[in-house]
Amino acid sequence: MKYIFNIGPDGDVMQVRSPFSKLQGEAGATYSIEGENRNYLIFMISGNMKVVNGRKASTIMEPQYMYSVCSVCAPYSFEALSDFSCLVFLADTLANHVNARNLMKILSSEFTMCEGLPGLKYNELFESFIQNILLVNDYKDLMPDSFYDIKKSELLHYITNFYTHEEIVSLIYGIVSTYSDFKRKVYANYNNSINVQQLADSMHMTTKTFTRNFKKEFNMTPNDWILEQRLFNLNHSKVNKGMPLSNLLEEFGFASTSAFRQFCKRYEVEHLVEFLKEDKAI
C-alpha cells in the first residue's frame, strides 16, 4: 500500500509505504497543504513552526504536542521558526478504527472548527511510541503493513485512554466530520451482535455491493471491521460478580456459553476469561 503526503517544501508530494513520515527542516523553511482531501496528525519533536489555516487563524506548534490538521480548514501554510523535526501521520488511516459508539458521540458533539490548530500535549508513552516509529523509519519500505496496523491500533489506544472526550473531539472531529453518508450510516447502524448480511440489509444493499463499497471506504473487509469493533467493546465491557452471563451473550450475539468462551480464549479477552472462570462457566 502507498500513502501520499501532500506536505513538503514548496508543496512537494511525498509517497511512502508508511502512514507515518518524518519531516524536518531548517529555520525559515516553508511548507503548505492545499485543498486536498487528507487529514494529518503532526507530532512535534523539536523546534517550532507557525501554521496559518484557510480562515487565517494562526497557531505556534511546539515540541511535545500533537496537532490535528484537517482538510476542512485547508489550505494551510507552515513556516519553520527554528530548526525542527516532527512525525507526520496520515490520520485518515486511523479514523477507520475508531469505535462506532465513540465516533457517533464525537459526531454529535458541538465543536467550532478552524479557530486554530487543535493541539494536545503528549506524555512519555507517546514519546516512546514516536521513537519506535522513528527507529524503523529508515527501513519502512521493508516493514509489513501489519506493523503499521499494530501501530495505528496502539496510537488509538493511547488517545482514547489518556484524553478526555472533549480533548478527543478537538483532535479528530475535523477528520470524522468529512465522512461520507455511507460511512456515517455504517457507524450508526452498527451494534455488537450484527453481522455483514444484517449490516448490508440495514443499508438496503446486497452483501456484494455493500462489501465492495465498504472496502473502498474503510480499506478493510466488513468482517474484519466488525470483529475489531466487537473486540474493542468486549475489552471495554464492565462485568460484575453475579452479573447474568446471558446479558453479554445477548448483546454480542453468542448462541451459547461455549461459543462465547471459545471466542474470549481465541482473542485473549482476559478480563472476561477470568470472569467466566469465577462464574464457573469455563
mmCIF file with all atom_site columns, C-alpha atoms in Angstrom, residues 61-276:
data_model
loop_
_atom_site.group_PDB
_atom_site.id
_atom_site.type_symbol
_atom_site.label_atom_id
_atom_site.label_alt_id
_atom_site.label_comp_id
_atom_site.label_asym_id
_atom_site.label_entity_id
_atom_site.label_seq_id
_atom_site.pdbx_PDB_ins_code
_atom_site.Cartn_x
_atom_site.Cartn_y
_atom_site.Cartn_z
_atom_site.occupancy
_atom_site.B_iso_or_equiv
_atom_site.pdbx_formal_charge
_atom_site.auth_seq_id
_atom_site.auth_comp_id
_atom_site.auth_asym_id
_atom_site.auth_atom_id
_atom_site.pdbx_PDB_model_num
ATOM 1   C CA . MET A 1 61  ? 3.350   24.461  17.024 1.00 0.00 ? 61  MET A CA 1
ATOM 2   C CA . GLU A 1 62  ? 5.510   23.425  19.996 1.00 0.00 ? 62  GLU A CA 1
ATOM 3   C CA . PRO A 1 63  ? 7.522   20.298  20.921 1.00 0.00 ? 63  PRO A CA 1
ATOM 4   C CA . GLN A 1 64  ? 5.717   17.510  22.804 1.00 0.00 ? 64  GLN A CA 1
ATOM 5   C CA . TYR A 1 65  ? 2.365   18.488  21.315 1.00 0.00 ? 65  TYR A CA 1
ATOM 6   C CA . MET A 1 66  ? 0.362   16.727  18.624 1.00 0.00 ? 66  MET A CA 1
ATOM 7   C CA . TYR A 1 67  ? -1.784  18.773  16.274 1.00 0.00 ? 67  TYR A CA 1
ATOM 8   C CA . SER A 1 68  ? -4.774  17.929  14.106 1.00 0.00 ? 68  SER A CA 1
ATOM 9   C CA . VAL A 1 69  ? -4.557  19.228  10.534 1.00 0.00 ? 69  VAL A CA 1
ATOM 10  C CA . CYS A 1 70  ? -7.880  18.510  8.821  1.00 0.00 ? 70  CYS A CA 1
ATOM 11  C CA . SER A 1 71  ? -8.907  19.139  5.227  1.00 0.00 ? 71  SER A CA 1
ATOM 12  C CA . VAL A 1 72  ? -11.993 21.094  6.356  1.00 0.00 ? 72  VAL A CA 1
ATOM 13  C CA . CYS A 1 73  ? -9.765  24.028  7.326  1.00 0.00 ? 73  CYS A CA 1
ATOM 14  C CA . ALA A 1 74  ? -7.362  23.894  4.365  1.00 0.00 ? 74  ALA A CA 1
ATOM 15  C CA . PRO A 1 75  ? -5.315  25.420  2.862  1.00 0.00 ? 75  PRO A CA 1
ATOM 16  C CA . TYR A 1 76  ? -2.506  25.529  5.435  1.00 0.00 ? 76  TYR A CA 1
ATOM 17  C CA . SER A 1 77  ? 0.799   27.359  5.277  1.00 0.00 ? 77  SER A CA 1
ATOM 18  C CA . PHE A 1 78  ? 3.679   26.475  7.598  1.00 0.00 ? 78  PHE A CA 1
ATOM 19  C CA . GLU A 1 79  ? 6.792   28.449  8.440  1.00 0.00 ? 79  GLU A CA 1
ATOM 20  C CA . ALA A 1 80  ? 9.658   26.995  10.463 1.00 0.00 ? 80  ALA A CA 1
ATOM 21  C CA . LEU A 1 81  ? 10.553  29.445  13.229 1.00 0.00 ? 81  LEU A CA 1
ATOM 22  C CA . SER A 1 82  ? 13.600  27.339  14.106 1.00 0.00 ? 82  SER A CA 1
ATOM 23  C CA . ASP A 1 83  ? 15.220  24.108  13.001 1.00 0.00 ? 83  ASP A CA 1
ATOM 24  C CA . PHE A 1 84  ? 12.586  21.466  13.610 1.00 0.00 ? 84  PHE A CA 1
ATOM 25  C CA . SER A 1 85  ? 11.623  17.837  13.313 1.00 0.00 ? 85  SER A CA 1
ATOM 26  C CA . CYS A 1 86  ? 8.212   16.208  13.523 1.00 0.00 ? 86  CYS A CA 1
ATOM 27  C CA . LEU A 1 87  ? 6.385   12.976  12.785 1.00 0.00 ? 87  LEU A CA 1
ATOM 28  C CA . VAL A 1 88  ? 3.509   13.311  10.325 1.00 0.00 ? 88  VAL A CA 1
ATOM 29  C CA . PHE A 1 89  ? 0.751   10.721  10.474 1.00 0.00 ? 89  PHE A CA 1
ATOM 30  C CA . LEU A 1 90  ? -1.900  10.292  7.773  1.00 0.00 ? 90  LEU A CA 1
ATOM 31  C CA . ALA A 1 91  ? -4.865  10.321  10.144 1.00 0.00 ? 91  ALA A CA 1
ATOM 32  C CA . ASP A 1 92  ? -7.450  9.092   7.620  1.00 0.00 ? 92  ASP A CA 1
ATOM 33  C CA . THR A 1 93  ? -5.985  5.628   8.180  1.00 0.00 ? 93  THR A CA 1
ATOM 34  C CA . LEU A 1 94  ? -6.627  5.930   11.932 1.00 0.00 ? 94  LEU A CA 1
ATOM 35  C CA . ALA A 1 95  ? -10.212 7.136   11.864 1.00 0.00 ? 95  ALA A CA 1
ATOM 36  C CA . ASN A 1 96  ? -11.466 3.872   10.315 1.00 0.00 ? 96  ASN A CA 1
ATOM 37  C CA . HIS A 1 97  ? -10.502 2.111   13.548 1.00 0.00 ? 97  HIS A CA 1
ATOM 38  C CA . VAL A 1 98  ? -12.409 4.442   15.874 1.00 0.00 ? 98  VAL A CA 1
ATOM 39  C CA . ASN A 1 99  ? -15.017 2.569   17.880 1.00 0.00 ? 99  ASN A CA 1
ATOM 40  C CA . ALA A 1 100 ? -18.536 3.043   16.466 1.00 0.00 ? 100 ALA A CA 1
ATOM 41  C CA . ARG A 1 101 ? -20.056 4.243   19.742 1.00 0.00 ? 101 ARG A CA 1
ATOM 42  C CA . ASN A 1 102 ? -17.261 6.740   20.328 1.00 0.00 ? 102 ASN A CA 1
ATOM 43  C CA . LEU A 1 103 ? -17.444 8.030   16.790 1.00 0.00 ? 103 LEU A CA 1
ATOM 44  C CA . MET A 1 104 ? -21.180 8.709   16.993 1.00 0.00 ? 104 MET A CA 1
ATOM 45  C CA . LYS A 1 105 ? -20.585 10.597  20.250 1.00 0.00 ? 105 LYS A CA 1
ATOM 46  C CA . ILE A 1 106 ? -17.912 12.675  18.529 1.00 0.00 ? 106 ILE A CA 1
ATOM 47  C CA . LEU A 1 107 ? -20.153 13.487  15.567 1.00 0.00 ? 107 LEU A CA 1
ATOM 48  C CA . SER A 1 108 ? -22.975 14.540  17.895 1.00 0.00 ? 108 SER A CA 1
ATOM 49  C CA . SER A 1 109 ? -20.682 16.911  19.817 1.00 0.00 ? 109 SER A CA 1
ATOM 50  C CA . GLU A 1 110 ? -20.672 20.649  19.295 1.00 0.00 ? 110 GLU A CA 1
ATOM 51  C CA . PHE A 1 111 ? -17.270 21.841  18.163 1.00 0.00 ? 111 PHE A CA 1
ATOM 52  C CA . THR A 1 112 ? -16.235 25.035  16.393 1.00 0.00 ? 112 THR A CA 1
ATOM 53  C CA . MET A 1 113 ? -13.848 24.309  13.563 1.00 0.00 ? 113 MET A CA 1
ATOM 54  C CA . CYS A 1 114 ? -10.913 26.279  12.189 1.00 0.00 ? 114 CYS A CA 1
ATOM 55  C CA . GLU A 1 115 ? -10.408 28.779  15.031 1.00 0.00 ? 115 GLU A CA 1
ATOM 56  C CA . GLY A 1 116 ? -6.850  27.475  15.356 1.00 0.00 ? 116 GLY A CA 1
ATOM 57  C CA . LEU A 1 117 ? -4.918  24.237  15.146 1.00 0.00 ? 117 LEU A CA 1
ATOM 58  C CA . PRO A 1 118 ? -6.170  21.808  17.837 1.00 0.00 ? 118 PRO A CA 1
ATOM 59  C CA . GLY A 1 119 ? -3.221  20.541  19.853 1.00 0.00 ? 119 GLY A CA 1
ATOM 60  C CA . LEU A 1 120 ? -2.747  18.203  22.815 1.00 0.00 ? 120 LEU A CA 1
ATOM 61  C CA . LYS A 1 121 ? 0.364   17.673  24.905 1.00 0.00 ? 121 LYS A CA 1
ATOM 62  C CA . TYR A 1 122 ? 1.620   14.106  24.715 1.00 0.00 ? 122 TYR A CA 1
ATOM 63  C CA . ASN A 1 123 ? 3.201   12.129  27.552 1.00 0.00 ? 123 ASN A CA 1
ATOM 64  C CA . GLU A 1 124 ? 6.128   9.709   27.928 1.00 0.00 ? 124 GLU A CA 1
ATOM 65  C CA . LEU A 1 125 ? 4.216   6.812   26.398 1.00 0.00 ? 125 LEU A CA 1
ATOM 66  C CA . PHE A 1 126 ? 3.682   8.833   23.243 1.00 0.00 ? 126 PHE A CA 1
ATOM 67  C CA . GLU A 1 127 ? 7.379   9.743   23.215 1.00 0.00 ? 127 GLU A CA 1
ATOM 68  C CA . SER A 1 128 ? 8.292   6.035   23.312 1.00 0.00 ? 128 SER A CA 1
ATOM 69  C CA . PHE A 1 129 ? 5.753   5.355   20.562 1.00 0.00 ? 129 PHE A CA 1
ATOM 70  C CA . ILE A 1 130 ? 7.231   8.110   18.373 1.00 0.00 ? 130 ILE A CA 1
ATOM 71  C CA . GLN A 1 131 ? 10.808  6.969   18.973 1.00 0.00 ? 131 GLN A CA 1
ATOM 72  C CA . ASN A 1 132 ? 9.826   3.428   17.999 1.00 0.00 ? 132 ASN A CA 1
ATOM 73  C CA . ILE A 1 133 ? 8.391   4.700   14.707 1.00 0.00 ? 133 ILE A CA 1
ATOM 74  C CA . LEU A 1 134 ? 11.499  6.791   14.045 1.00 0.00 ? 134 LEU A CA 1
ATOM 75  C CA . LEU A 1 135 ? 13.776  3.802   14.688 1.00 0.00 ? 135 LEU A CA 1
ATOM 76  C CA . VAL A 1 136 ? 12.245  1.890   11.783 1.00 0.00 ? 136 VAL A CA 1
ATOM 77  C CA . ASN A 1 137 ? 11.836  4.986   9.606  1.00 0.00 ? 137 ASN A CA 1
ATOM 78  C CA . ASP A 1 138 ? 14.929  4.199   7.537  1.00 0.00 ? 138 ASP A CA 1
ATOM 79  C CA . TYR A 1 139 ? 13.614  0.689   6.887  1.00 0.00 ? 139 TYR A CA 1
ATOM 80  C CA . LYS A 1 140 ? 9.929   1.478   6.417  1.00 0.00 ? 140 LYS A CA 1
ATOM 81  C CA . ASP A 1 141 ? 9.837   0.088   2.875  1.00 0.00 ? 141 ASP A CA 1
ATOM 82  C CA . LEU A 1 142 ? 10.813  -3.283  4.361  1.00 0.00 ? 142 LEU A CA 1
ATOM 83  C CA . MET A 1 143 ? 8.184   -3.280  7.102  1.00 0.00 ? 143 MET A CA 1
ATOM 84  C CA . PRO A 1 144 ? 4.975   -5.301  6.540  1.00 0.00 ? 144 PRO A CA 1
ATOM 85  C CA . ASP A 1 145 ? 1.631   -3.497  6.508  1.00 0.00 ? 145 ASP A CA 1
ATOM 86  C CA . SER A 1 146 ? 0.697   -5.432  9.659  1.00 0.00 ? 146 SER A CA 1
ATOM 87  C CA . PHE A 1 147 ? 3.361   -3.488  11.604 1.00 0.00 ? 147 PHE A CA 1
ATOM 88  C CA . TYR A 1 148 ? 1.625   -0.209  10.828 1.00 0.00 ? 148 TYR A CA 1
ATOM 89  C CA . ASP A 1 149 ? -1.786  -1.698  11.586 1.00 0.00 ? 149 ASP A CA 1
ATOM 90  C CA . ILE A 1 150 ? -0.492  -2.543  15.055 1.00 0.00 ? 150 ILE A CA 1
ATOM 91  C CA . LYS A 1 151 ? 0.958   0.958   15.453 1.00 0.00 ? 151 LYS A CA 1
ATOM 92  C CA . LYS A 1 152 ? -2.339  2.564   14.414 1.00 0.00 ? 152 LYS A CA 1
ATOM 93  C CA . SER A 1 153 ? -4.210  0.479   16.980 1.00 0.00 ? 153 SER A CA 1
ATOM 94  C CA . GLU A 1 154 ? -1.605  1.381   19.594 1.00 0.00 ? 154 GLU A CA 1
ATOM 95  C CA . LEU A 1 155 ? -1.951  5.091   18.818 1.00 0.00 ? 155 LEU A CA 1
ATOM 96  C CA . LEU A 1 156 ? -5.733  4.896   19.027 1.00 0.00 ? 156 LEU A CA 1
ATOM 97  C CA . HIS A 1 157 ? -5.452  3.095   22.366 1.00 0.00 ? 157 HIS A CA 1
ATOM 98  C CA . TYR A 1 158 ? -3.290  5.890   23.773 1.00 0.00 ? 158 TYR A CA 1
ATOM 99  C CA . ILE A 1 159 ? -5.614  8.607   22.503 1.00 0.00 ? 159 ILE A CA 1
ATOM 100 C CA . THR A 1 160 ? -8.802  7.010   23.834 1.00 0.00 ? 160 THR A CA 1
ATOM 101 C CA . ASN A 1 161 ? -7.318  6.130   27.233 1.00 0.00 ? 161 ASN A CA 1
ATOM 102 C CA . PHE A 1 162 ? -5.295  9.224   28.103 1.00 0.00 ? 162 PHE A CA 1
ATOM 103 C CA . TYR A 1 163 ? -7.541  12.072  26.982 1.00 0.00 ? 163 TYR A CA 1
ATOM 104 C CA . THR A 1 164 ? -10.991 13.286  27.900 1.00 0.00 ? 164 THR A CA 1
ATOM 105 C CA . HIS A 1 165 ? -13.916 13.112  25.494 1.00 0.00 ? 165 HIS A CA 1
ATOM 106 C CA . GLU A 1 166 ? -13.637 16.860  24.884 1.00 0.00 ? 166 GLU A CA 1
ATOM 107 C CA . GLU A 1 167 ? -9.925  16.564  24.050 1.00 0.00 ? 167 GLU A CA 1
ATOM 108 C CA . ILE A 1 168 ? -10.545 13.662  21.684 1.00 0.00 ? 168 ILE A CA 1
ATOM 109 C CA . VAL A 1 169 ? -13.290 15.649  19.962 1.00 0.00 ? 169 VAL A CA 1
ATOM 110 C CA . SER A 1 170 ? -10.926 18.586  19.473 1.00 0.00 ? 170 SER A CA 1
ATOM 111 C CA . LEU A 1 171 ? -8.320  16.274  17.947 1.00 0.00 ? 171 LEU A CA 1
ATOM 112 C CA . ILE A 1 172 ? -10.322 14.211  15.458 1.00 0.00 ? 172 ILE A CA 1
ATOM 113 C CA . TYR A 1 173 ? -13.661 15.988  14.958 1.00 0.00 ? 173 TYR A CA 1
ATOM 114 C CA . GLY A 1 174 ? -12.393 17.636  11.793 1.00 0.00 ? 174 GLY A CA 1
ATOM 115 C CA . ILE A 1 175 ? -11.364 14.254  10.412 1.00 0.00 ? 175 ILE A CA 1
ATOM 116 C CA . VAL A 1 176 ? -14.581 12.345  11.037 1.00 0.00 ? 176 VAL A CA 1
ATOM 117 C CA . SER A 1 177 ? -16.822 15.311  10.143 1.00 0.00 ? 177 SER A CA 1
ATOM 118 C CA . THR A 1 178 ? -15.870 14.763  6.482  1.00 0.00 ? 178 THR A CA 1
ATOM 119 C CA . TYR A 1 179 ? -17.125 11.184  6.478  1.00 0.00 ? 179 TYR A CA 1
ATOM 120 C CA . SER A 1 180 ? -19.369 10.149  3.606  1.00 0.00 ? 180 SER A CA 1
ATOM 121 C CA . ASP A 1 181 ? -23.034 9.279   4.134  1.00 0.00 ? 181 ASP A CA 1
ATOM 122 C CA . PHE A 1 182 ? -22.109 5.626   3.632  1.00 0.00 ? 182 PHE A CA 1
ATOM 123 C CA . LYS A 1 183 ? -19.585 5.676   6.470  1.00 0.00 ? 183 LYS A CA 1
ATOM 124 C CA . ARG A 1 184 ? -21.898 7.540   8.811  1.00 0.00 ? 184 ARG A CA 1
ATOM 125 C CA . LYS A 1 185 ? -24.684 5.030   8.175  1.00 0.00 ? 185 LYS A CA 1
ATOM 126 C CA . VAL A 1 186 ? -22.347 2.103   8.834  1.00 0.00 ? 186 VAL A CA 1
ATOM 127 C CA . TYR A 1 187 ? -21.391 3.547   12.215 1.00 0.00 ? 187 TYR A CA 1
ATOM 128 C CA . ALA A 1 188 ? -24.986 4.482   13.046 1.00 0.00 ? 188 ALA A CA 1
ATOM 129 C CA . ASN A 1 189 ? -26.345 1.016   12.183 1.00 0.00 ? 189 ASN A CA 1
ATOM 130 C CA . TYR A 1 190 ? -23.660 -0.980  13.960 1.00 0.00 ? 190 TYR A CA 1
ATOM 131 C CA . ASN A 1 191 ? -24.480 -2.997  17.061 1.00 0.00 ? 191 ASN A CA 1
ATOM 132 C CA . ASN A 1 192 ? -22.441 -5.660  18.859 1.00 0.00 ? 192 ASN A CA 1
ATOM 133 C CA . SER A 1 193 ? -24.439 -8.617  17.556 1.00 0.00 ? 193 SER A CA 1
ATOM 134 C CA . ILE A 1 194 ? -24.694 -7.535  13.911 1.00 0.00 ? 194 ILE A CA 1
ATOM 135 C CA . ASN A 1 195 ? -23.168 -9.479  11.019 1.00 0.00 ? 195 ASN A CA 1
ATOM 136 C CA . VAL A 1 196 ? -22.255 -8.433  7.478  1.00 0.00 ? 196 VAL A CA 1
ATOM 137 C CA . GLN A 1 197 ? -25.569 -9.579  5.994  1.00 0.00 ? 197 GLN A CA 1
ATOM 138 C CA . GLN A 1 198 ? -27.582 -7.639  8.580  1.00 0.00 ? 198 GLN A CA 1
ATOM 139 C CA . LEU A 1 199 ? -25.425 -4.544  8.153  1.00 0.00 ? 199 LEU A CA 1
ATOM 140 C CA . ALA A 1 200 ? -25.874 -4.725  4.376  1.00 0.00 ? 200 ALA A CA 1
ATOM 141 C CA . ASP A 1 201 ? -29.650 -5.114  4.832  1.00 0.00 ? 201 ASP A CA 1
ATOM 142 C CA . SER A 1 202 ? -29.730 -2.041  7.085  1.00 0.00 ? 202 SER A CA 1
ATOM 143 C CA . MET A 1 203 ? -28.098 -0.093  4.226  1.00 0.00 ? 203 MET A CA 1
ATOM 144 C CA . HIS A 1 204 ? -30.586 -1.527  1.689  1.00 0.00 ? 204 HIS A CA 1
ATOM 145 C CA . MET A 1 205 ? -27.780 -3.147  -0.311 1.00 0.00 ? 205 MET A CA 1
ATOM 146 C CA . THR A 1 206 ? -26.855 -6.625  -1.420 1.00 0.00 ? 206 THR A CA 1
ATOM 147 C CA . THR A 1 207 ? -23.948 -8.130  0.502  1.00 0.00 ? 207 THR A CA 1
ATOM 148 C CA . LYS A 1 208 ? -21.762 -7.956  -2.611 1.00 0.00 ? 208 LYS A CA 1
ATOM 149 C CA . THR A 1 209 ? -22.478 -4.253  -3.237 1.00 0.00 ? 209 THR A CA 1
ATOM 150 C CA . PHE A 1 210 ? -22.113 -3.406  0.436  1.00 0.00 ? 210 PHE A CA 1
ATOM 151 C CA . THR A 1 211 ? -18.768 -5.228  0.718  1.00 0.00 ? 211 THR A CA 1
ATOM 152 C CA . ARG A 1 212 ? -17.410 -3.510  -2.391 1.00 0.00 ? 212 ARG A CA 1
ATOM 153 C CA . ASN A 1 213 ? -18.375 -0.058  -1.063 1.00 0.00 ? 213 ASN A CA 1
ATOM 154 C CA . PHE A 1 214 ? -17.130 -0.911  2.415  1.00 0.00 ? 214 PHE A CA 1
ATOM 155 C CA . LYS A 1 215 ? -13.663 -1.914  1.204  1.00 0.00 ? 215 LYS A CA 1
ATOM 156 C CA . LYS A 1 216 ? -13.430 1.300   -0.804 1.00 0.00 ? 216 LYS A CA 1
ATOM 157 C CA . GLU A 1 217 ? -14.399 3.487   2.178  1.00 0.00 ? 217 GLU A CA 1
ATOM 158 C CA . PHE A 1 218 ? -12.669 1.633   5.050  1.00 0.00 ? 218 PHE A CA 1
ATOM 159 C CA . ASN A 1 219 ? -9.753  -0.067  3.280  1.00 0.00 ? 219 ASN A CA 1
ATOM 160 C CA . MET A 1 220 ? -10.598 -3.308  5.100  1.00 0.00 ? 220 MET A CA 1
ATOM 161 C CA . THR A 1 221 ? -13.267 -6.007  4.871  1.00 0.00 ? 221 THR A CA 1
ATOM 162 C CA . PRO A 1 222 ? -16.555 -5.606  6.783  1.00 0.00 ? 222 PRO A CA 1
ATOM 163 C CA . ASN A 1 223 ? -15.863 -8.895  8.611  1.00 0.00 ? 223 ASN A CA 1
ATOM 164 C CA . ASP A 1 224 ? -12.528 -7.581  9.903  1.00 0.00 ? 224 ASP A CA 1
ATOM 165 C CA . TRP A 1 225 ? -14.096 -4.258  10.914 1.00 0.00 ? 225 TRP A CA 1
ATOM 166 C CA . ILE A 1 226 ? -16.988 -5.904  12.779 1.00 0.00 ? 226 ILE A CA 1
ATOM 167 C CA . LEU A 1 227 ? -14.524 -8.181  14.601 1.00 0.00 ? 227 LEU A CA 1
ATOM 168 C CA . GLU A 1 228 ? -12.423 -5.151  15.561 1.00 0.00 ? 228 GLU A CA 1
ATOM 169 C CA . GLN A 1 229 ? -15.497 -3.340  16.875 1.00 0.00 ? 229 GLN A CA 1
ATOM 170 C CA . ARG A 1 230 ? -16.688 -6.334  18.897 1.00 0.00 ? 230 ARG A CA 1
ATOM 171 C CA . LEU A 1 231 ? -13.259 -6.907  20.411 1.00 0.00 ? 231 LEU A CA 1
ATOM 172 C CA . PHE A 1 232 ? -12.951 -3.272  21.417 1.00 0.00 ? 232 PHE A CA 1
ATOM 173 C CA . ASN A 1 233 ? -16.358 -3.299  23.086 1.00 0.00 ? 233 ASN A CA 1
ATOM 174 C CA . LEU A 1 234 ? -15.737 -6.638  24.791 1.00 0.00 ? 234 LEU A CA 1
ATOM 175 C CA . ASN A 1 235 ? -12.363 -5.477  26.086 1.00 0.00 ? 235 ASN A CA 1
ATOM 176 C CA . HIS A 1 236 ? -14.022 -2.358  27.495 1.00 0.00 ? 236 HIS A CA 1
ATOM 177 C CA . SER A 1 237 ? -17.138 -4.048  28.815 1.00 0.00 ? 237 SER A CA 1
ATOM 178 C CA . LYS A 1 238 ? -17.782 -3.830  32.543 1.00 0.00 ? 238 LYS A CA 1
ATOM 179 C CA . VAL A 1 239 ? -18.709 -7.062  34.284 1.00 0.00 ? 239 VAL A CA 1
ATOM 180 C CA . ASN A 1 240 ? -19.547 -7.594  37.920 1.00 0.00 ? 240 ASN A CA 1
ATOM 181 C CA . LYS A 1 241 ? -19.658 -10.709 40.053 1.00 0.00 ? 241 LYS A CA 1
ATOM 182 C CA . GLY A 1 242 ? -23.172 -12.102 39.969 1.00 0.00 ? 242 GLY A CA 1
ATOM 183 C CA . MET A 1 243 ? -23.973 -10.363 36.673 1.00 0.00 ? 243 MET A CA 1
ATOM 184 C CA . PRO A 1 244 ? -26.066 -12.691 34.454 1.00 0.00 ? 244 PRO A CA 1
ATOM 185 C CA . LEU A 1 245 ? -23.894 -14.051 31.663 1.00 0.00 ? 245 LEU A CA 1
ATOM 186 C CA . SER A 1 246 ? -26.957 -14.024 29.426 1.00 0.00 ? 246 SER A CA 1
ATOM 187 C CA . ASN A 1 247 ? -26.660 -10.214 29.214 1.00 0.00 ? 247 ASN A CA 1
ATOM 188 C CA . LEU A 1 248 ? -23.317 -10.463 27.422 1.00 0.00 ? 248 LEU A CA 1
ATOM 189 C CA . LEU A 1 249 ? -24.396 -13.406 25.272 1.00 0.00 ? 249 LEU A CA 1
ATOM 190 C CA . GLU A 1 250 ? -27.431 -11.467 24.059 1.00 0.00 ? 250 GLU A CA 1
ATOM 191 C CA . GLU A 1 251 ? -25.626 -8.159  23.480 1.00 0.00 ? 251 GLU A CA 1
ATOM 192 C CA . PHE A 1 252 ? -22.799 -9.717  21.479 1.00 0.00 ? 252 PHE A CA 1
ATOM 193 C CA . GLY A 1 253 ? -24.872 -12.303 19.656 1.00 0.00 ? 253 GLY A CA 1
ATOM 194 C CA . PHE A 1 254 ? -23.377 -15.532 21.032 1.00 0.00 ? 254 PHE A CA 1
ATOM 195 C CA . ALA A 1 255 ? -25.654 -18.563 20.798 1.00 0.00 ? 255 ALA A CA 1
ATOM 196 C CA . SER A 1 256 ? -24.084 -20.373 23.740 1.00 0.00 ? 256 SER A CA 1
ATOM 197 C CA . THR A 1 257 ? -21.686 -20.037 26.662 1.00 0.00 ? 257 THR A CA 1
ATOM 198 C CA . SER A 1 258 ? -19.224 -22.393 24.957 1.00 0.00 ? 258 SER A CA 1
ATOM 199 C CA . ALA A 1 259 ? -19.131 -20.231 21.794 1.00 0.00 ? 259 ALA A CA 1
ATOM 200 C CA . PHE A 1 260 ? -18.545 -17.148 23.953 1.00 0.00 ? 260 PHE A CA 1
ATOM 201 C CA . ARG A 1 261 ? -15.842 -18.942 25.948 1.00 0.00 ? 261 ARG A CA 1
ATOM 202 C CA . GLN A 1 262 ? -14.003 -20.041 22.807 1.00 0.00 ? 262 GLN A CA 1
ATOM 203 C CA . PHE A 1 263 ? -14.166 -16.529 21.355 1.00 0.00 ? 263 PHE A CA 1
ATOM 204 C CA . CYS A 1 264 ? -12.733 -14.941 24.517 1.00 0.00 ? 264 CYS A CA 1
ATOM 205 C CA . LYS A 1 265 ? -9.933  -17.506 24.675 1.00 0.00 ? 265 LYS A CA 1
ATOM 206 C CA . ARG A 1 266 ? -9.074  -17.192 20.981 1.00 0.00 ? 266 ARG A CA 1
ATOM 207 C CA . TYR A 1 267 ? -8.860  -13.387 21.060 1.00 0.00 ? 267 TYR A CA 1
ATOM 208 C CA . GLU A 1 268 ? -7.456  -13.184 24.600 1.00 0.00 ? 268 GLU A CA 1
ATOM 209 C CA . VAL A 1 269 ? -10.202 -11.076 26.165 1.00 0.00 ? 269 VAL A CA 1
ATOM 210 C CA . GLU A 1 270 ? -8.507  -11.616 29.510 1.00 0.00 ? 270 GLU A CA 1
ATOM 211 C CA . HIS A 1 271 ? -10.894 -9.967  31.961 1.00 0.00 ? 271 HIS A CA 1
ATOM 212 C CA . LEU A 1 272 ? -13.829 -11.932 30.524 1.00 0.00 ? 272 LEU A CA 1
ATOM 213 C CA . VAL A 1 273 ? -11.870 -15.190 30.653 1.00 0.00 ? 273 VAL A CA 1
ATOM 214 C CA . GLU A 1 274 ? -11.324 -14.530 34.367 1.00 0.00 ? 274 GLU A CA 1
ATOM 215 C CA . PHE A 1 275 ? -14.975 -13.561 34.791 1.00 0.00 ? 275 PHE A CA 1
ATOM 216 C CA . LEU A 1 276 ? -16.060 -16.830 33.184 1.00 0.00 ? 276 LEU A CA 1
#
